[in-house]
């Protein structure tokens, strides 16, 4: 090995040589082309918004647009990120600062809370773009460009090699973590990690004040990125890099005053950046303080053996968002080469990449004892697997180190150029294919189309009223994109909120923060529906009549009923007045069944119901309905069904459709037993209370209106028990999301309640005099009244402004100290040993 190459690699980690601007311009233009090529979207005709998932659900069957489903793991963008972004954008375009968001869970902190990314670069781009679908695409592209260019500068400052920097930038920007979490704040925060490290390193190398300010704003932006755990990982990476560079400095020249001043200056810059983001972080603290986090505990789904997925098996095997981290096959190969090079040619920056890899292996892959990992800030309440973002950063650094070494070998220029082009092409193609496997690019016209049912609800709903949507509309919170408030929307919930939600739909929670409502689970008699002012429920048609429905996974036909009757068991958990029994049949492309069919329902050997269907009533791939000639009361218990053909000897075939698995259930055809369950339903009498009415605006969807909800607020005679809510006594006089006024028209003493969620910053006034704001059900804001009066509820931003003023003062002080420290610093040393580009 050439001795000069070895020395350059081992020692060339000080200030990089100056590179002509034109060369940097060429490199960055190449990187821009690579990023756009990997994403492969035409922003003027396509969007990166996951409308493929939205349109895959029955709620949008009548929207008039369609697109193939690419990835079902994109619901968070639809039920959390985009509803909040759309509300902030609408308010800004209307000339208002959205300090309060009325649609998210009936009310939440607004743009100032980093958890919603309202102060991030991607949101700013989205908000400023006139076309929303195009703006969202540009926001996603902005994150990848930020990640790519930040990594480019970081790696160039490390190795002074533009080829290596461009390659490593590709690796990190499109590592598995960033591809998988494209629609989450995880990417927004992750994209800023390289900028924190690059500005930190460059200031250490040059002492130029501009880079210290770059560090300040990088720290501030990562804090506002929306996902604190990834920001914590950025801080940990920054501390690692600073420690390694400082140790190397002490090893080379010992303790020096300039080095100490640089450390203090970077400390001041870090404090200044933190102060810029502190008002927002305090908003997150308020949210978490009102939330029970005891259920969240650290842990990982990875094992140390999962590290083999670094070669791309996580993409090949479609393991999902939480399990994806690889960063390209060429990058994995170059990383392995770097590990061998480290043995003979250790370099402080490649050692940094190795330490990142070891840290990730110990935490994300659970190699270290859990008790130790949980002591690291952030790891006690977050999945450790999300630290796999550092796999991408480690591979970017180590693969760049390998390319730096290989590009300096004494080989013909054509050979080196061919090798580099081969690696770049393979890497870009590999990452582009993986990106398209995870992320759809539907037509721009698919961006949140309006359906007849949604148009109907939007034309009638009033401020303070809300909706509930069942699983026909993806997950709870998706309709908030249409400015329809939903109590069950995705996010953290208070204990009081959970209590109300459980009374309305006992099984609403699918994860700690997400909800899917089954129509059959809705308790229409719940007072919670009235107290939360749920005026409309959007559900699949006739679902209020479905008393029982089989469930399971998979889809396949049963054996032919020509060979024997279909028999099985079903369990009913609540009393039913059954009127119909439905079965999904297959007639194998025939217009109708080959013979009539008979249904018999037994309990403990006793026949409780029987019905017969003529052949023409049984159609291919449709539910056939057996009508009972009387109402059949079914008490809770296990029943046996028998479905048979009157002419089983027919040459034409008939079978039912079944779930392949159904929680261990089985069924019989003749004497043979099969796993699964036929797709059957029992229809009962409508279970809606009299104050509800059904309107069918479009095929497949019913709009249920709660006629009790006639206004925007209500009167109750007390805050305890289950008082009757009187909407007629309260009239909405003025409304803004963060400042609203109602008039109480009654004479009785009691409480006026406005059915929104508030926090500790809300205040109230009665007839222009401040009054105490109480909580009804420990959730809804309430004001005591003794007769007619005018009540104002408003969000008080004074504490936020005071905190902002204090933080600005602290920021100015930190910057002044930074300038003083920087002014007394000697010119940073340069090295003729620096690695050449």
PDB file of N, CA and C in Angstrom, residues 530-562:
ATOM      1  N   UNK A 530     -73.347  12.916  23.007  1.00  0.00           N
ATOM      2  CA  UNK A 530     -74.006  14.220  23.159  1.00  0.00           C
ATOM      3  C   UNK A 530     -73.046  15.241  23.755  1.00  0.00           C
ATOM      4  N   UNK A 531     -72.327  14.852  24.806  1.00  0.00           N
ATOM      5  CA  UNK A 531     -71.431  15.798  25.477  1.00  0.00           C
ATOM      6  C   UNK A 531     -70.316  16.283  24.543  1.00  0.00           C
ATOM      7  N   UNK A 532     -69.849  15.420  23.639  1.00  0.00           N
ATOM      8  CA  UNK A 532     -68.811  15.840  22.682  1.00  0.00           C
ATOM      9  C   UNK A 532     -69.410  16.473  21.440  1.00  0.00           C
ATOM     10  N   UNK A 533     -70.734  16.640  21.418  1.00  0.00           N
ATOM     11  CA  UNK A 533     -71.442  17.286  20.292  1.00  0.00           C
ATOM     12  C   UNK A 533     -71.156  16.590  18.969  1.00  0.00           C
ATOM     13  N   UNK A 534     -71.209  15.260  18.997  1.00  0.00           N
ATOM     14  CA  UNK A 534     -71.060  14.493  17.755  1.00  0.00           C
ATOM     15  C   UNK A 534     -72.376  14.599  16.980  1.00  0.00           C
ATOM     16  N   UNK A 535     -72.371  15.392  15.943  1.00  0.00           N
ATOM     17  CA  UNK A 535     -73.597  15.588  15.173  1.00  0.00           C
ATOM     18  C   UNK A 535     -73.746  14.563  14.053  1.00  0.00           C
ATOM     19  N   UNK A 536     -72.607  14.168  13.465  1.00  0.00           N
ATOM     20  CA  UNK A 536     -72.670  13.233  12.344  1.00  0.00           C
ATOM     21  C   UNK A 536     -71.755  12.041  12.583  1.00  0.00           C
ATOM     22  N   UNK A 537     -72.233  10.872  12.182  1.00  0.00           N
ATOM     23  CA  UNK A 537     -71.425   9.657  12.155  1.00  0.00           C
ATOM     24  C   UNK A 537     -71.446   9.126  10.731  1.00  0.00           C
ATOM     25  N   UNK A 538     -70.272   8.949  10.146  1.00  0.00           N
ATOM     26  CA  UNK A 538     -70.160   8.437   8.780  1.00  0.00           C
ATOM     27  C   UNK A 538     -69.723   6.980   8.860  1.00  0.00           C
ATOM     28  N   UNK A 539     -70.583   6.083   8.388  1.00  0.00           N
ATOM     29  CA  UNK A 539     -70.358   4.649   8.545  1.00  0.00           C
ATOM     30  C   UNK A 539     -70.760   3.922   7.261  1.00  0.00           C
ATOM     31  N   UNK A 540     -70.333   2.664   7.130  1.00  0.00           N
ATOM     32  CA  UNK A 540     -70.751   1.880   5.966  1.00  0.00           C
ATOM     33  C   UNK A 540     -72.248   1.588   6.045  1.00  0.00           C
ATOM     34  N   UNK A 541     -72.868   1.473   4.911  1.00  0.00           N
ATOM     35  CA  UNK A 541     -74.321   1.375   4.879  1.00  0.00           C
ATOM     36  C   UNK A 541     -74.820   0.116   5.587  1.00  0.00           C
ATOM     37  N   UNK A 542     -75.946   0.289   6.240  1.00  0.00           N
ATOM     38  CA  UNK A 542     -76.648  -0.778   6.962  1.00  0.00           C
ATOM     39  C   UNK A 542     -75.872  -1.329   8.147  1.00  0.00           C
ATOM     40  N   UNK A 543     -74.765  -0.702   8.510  1.00  0.00           N
ATOM     41  CA  UNK A 543     -73.945  -1.275   9.592  1.00  0.00           C
ATOM     42  C   UNK A 543     -74.668  -1.221  10.930  1.00  0.00           C
ATOM     43  N   UNK A 544     -75.611  -0.299  11.084  1.00  0.00           N
ATOM     44  CA  UNK A 544     -76.325  -0.235  12.356  1.00  0.00           C
ATOM     45  C   UNK A 544     -77.288  -1.398  12.522  1.00  0.00           C
ATOM     46  N   UNK A 545     -77.482  -2.161  11.438  1.00  0.00           N
ATOM     47  CA  UNK A 545     -78.365  -3.321  11.511  1.00  0.00           C
ATOM     48  C   UNK A 545     -77.581  -4.622  11.647  1.00  0.00           C
ATOM     49  N   UNK A 546     -76.262  -4.564  11.439  1.00  0.00           N
ATOM     50  CA  UNK A 546     -75.438  -5.767  11.553  1.00  0.00           C
ATOM     51  C   UNK A 546     -75.215  -6.079  13.026  1.00  0.00           C
ATOM     52  N   UNK A 547     -75.791  -7.209  13.453  1.00  0.00           N
ATOM     53  CA  UNK A 547     -75.679  -7.592  14.857  1.00  0.00           C
ATOM     54  C   UNK A 547     -74.500  -8.526  15.103  1.00  0.00           C
ATOM     55  N   UNK A 548     -74.091  -9.268  14.077  1.00  0.00           N
ATOM     56  CA  UNK A 548     -72.957 -10.185  14.197  1.00  0.00           C
ATOM     57  C   UNK A 548     -72.286 -10.284  12.823  1.00  0.00           C
ATOM     58  N   UNK A 549     -70.962 -10.368  12.848  1.00  0.00           N
ATOM     59  CA  UNK A 549     -70.217 -10.533  11.598  1.00  0.00           C
ATOM     60  C   UNK A 549     -68.965 -11.339  11.892  1.00  0.00           C
ATOM     61  N   UNK A 550     -68.749 -12.384  11.114  1.00  0.00           N
ATOM     62  CA  UNK A 550     -67.530 -13.186  11.313  1.00  0.00           C
ATOM     63  C   UNK A 550     -66.313 -12.369  10.910  1.00  0.00           C
ATOM     64  N   UNK A 551     -65.170 -12.721  11.468  1.00  0.00           N
ATOM     65  CA  UNK A 551     -63.943 -11.980  11.175  1.00  0.00           C
ATOM     66  C   UNK A 551     -62.774 -12.950  11.127  1.00  0.00           C
ATOM     67  N   UNK A 552     -61.721 -12.532  10.477  1.00  0.00           N
ATOM     68  CA  UNK A 552     -60.528 -13.362  10.365  1.00  0.00           C
ATOM     69  C   UNK A 552     -59.555 -12.759   9.385  1.00  0.00           C
ATOM     70  N   UNK A 553     -58.666 -13.583   8.869  1.00  0.00           N
ATOM     71  CA  UNK A 553     -57.642 -13.131   7.924  1.00  0.00           C
ATOM     72  C   UNK A 553     -57.639 -14.052   6.705  1.00  0.00           C
ATOM     73  N   UNK A 554     -57.276 -13.485   5.559  1.00  0.00           N
ATOM     74  CA  UNK A 554     -57.223 -14.281   4.340  1.00  0.00           C
ATOM     75  C   UNK A 554     -58.581 -14.379   3.658  1.00  0.00           C
ATOM     76  N   UNK A 555     -58.568 -14.946   2.454  1.00  0.00           N
ATOM     77  CA  UNK A 555     -59.788 -15.021   1.647  1.00  0.00           C
ATOM     78  C   UNK A 555     -59.659 -16.205   0.692  1.00  0.00           C
ATOM     79  N   UNK A 556     -60.560 -17.180   0.857  1.00  0.00           N
ATOM     80  CA  UNK A 556     -60.537 -18.324  -0.036  1.00  0.00           C
ATOM     81  C   UNK A 556     -61.931 -18.976  -0.051  1.00  0.00           C
ATOM     82  N   UNK A 557     -62.249 -19.710  -1.109  1.00  0.00           N
ATOM     83  CA  UNK A 557     -63.554 -20.393  -1.139  1.00  0.00           C
ATOM     84  C   UNK A 557     -63.517 -21.664  -0.293  1.00  0.00           C
ATOM     85  N   UNK A 558     -64.660 -22.003   0.253  1.00  0.00           N
ATOM     86  CA  UNK A 558     -64.757 -23.284   0.951  1.00  0.00           C
ATOM     87  C   UNK A 558     -64.786 -24.415  -0.078  1.00  0.00           C
ATOM     88  N   UNK A 559     -64.713 -25.632   0.420  1.00  0.00           N
ATOM     89  CA  UNK A 559     -64.967 -26.770  -0.475  1.00  0.00           C
ATOM     90  C   UNK A 559     -66.403 -26.671  -0.982  1.00  0.00           C
ATOM     91  N   UNK A 560     -66.695 -27.374  -2.061  1.00  0.00           N
ATOM     92  CA  UNK A 560     -68.014 -27.266  -2.689  1.00  0.00           C
ATOM     93  C   UNK A 560     -69.114 -27.769  -1.771  1.00  0.00           C
ATOM     94  N   UNK A 561     -70.210 -27.005  -1.721  1.00  0.00           N
ATOM     95  CA  UNK A 561     -71.369 -27.462  -0.972  1.00  0.00           C
ATOM     96  C   UNK A 561     -72.047 -28.634  -1.661  1.00  0.00           C
ATOM     97  N   UNK A 562     -71.674 -28.891  -2.921  1.00  0.00           N
ATOM     98  CA  UNK A 562     -72.200 -30.072  -3.625  1.00  0.00           C
ATOM     99  C   UNK A 562     -71.778 -31.353  -2.912  1.00  0.00           C
TER     100      UNK A 562
END
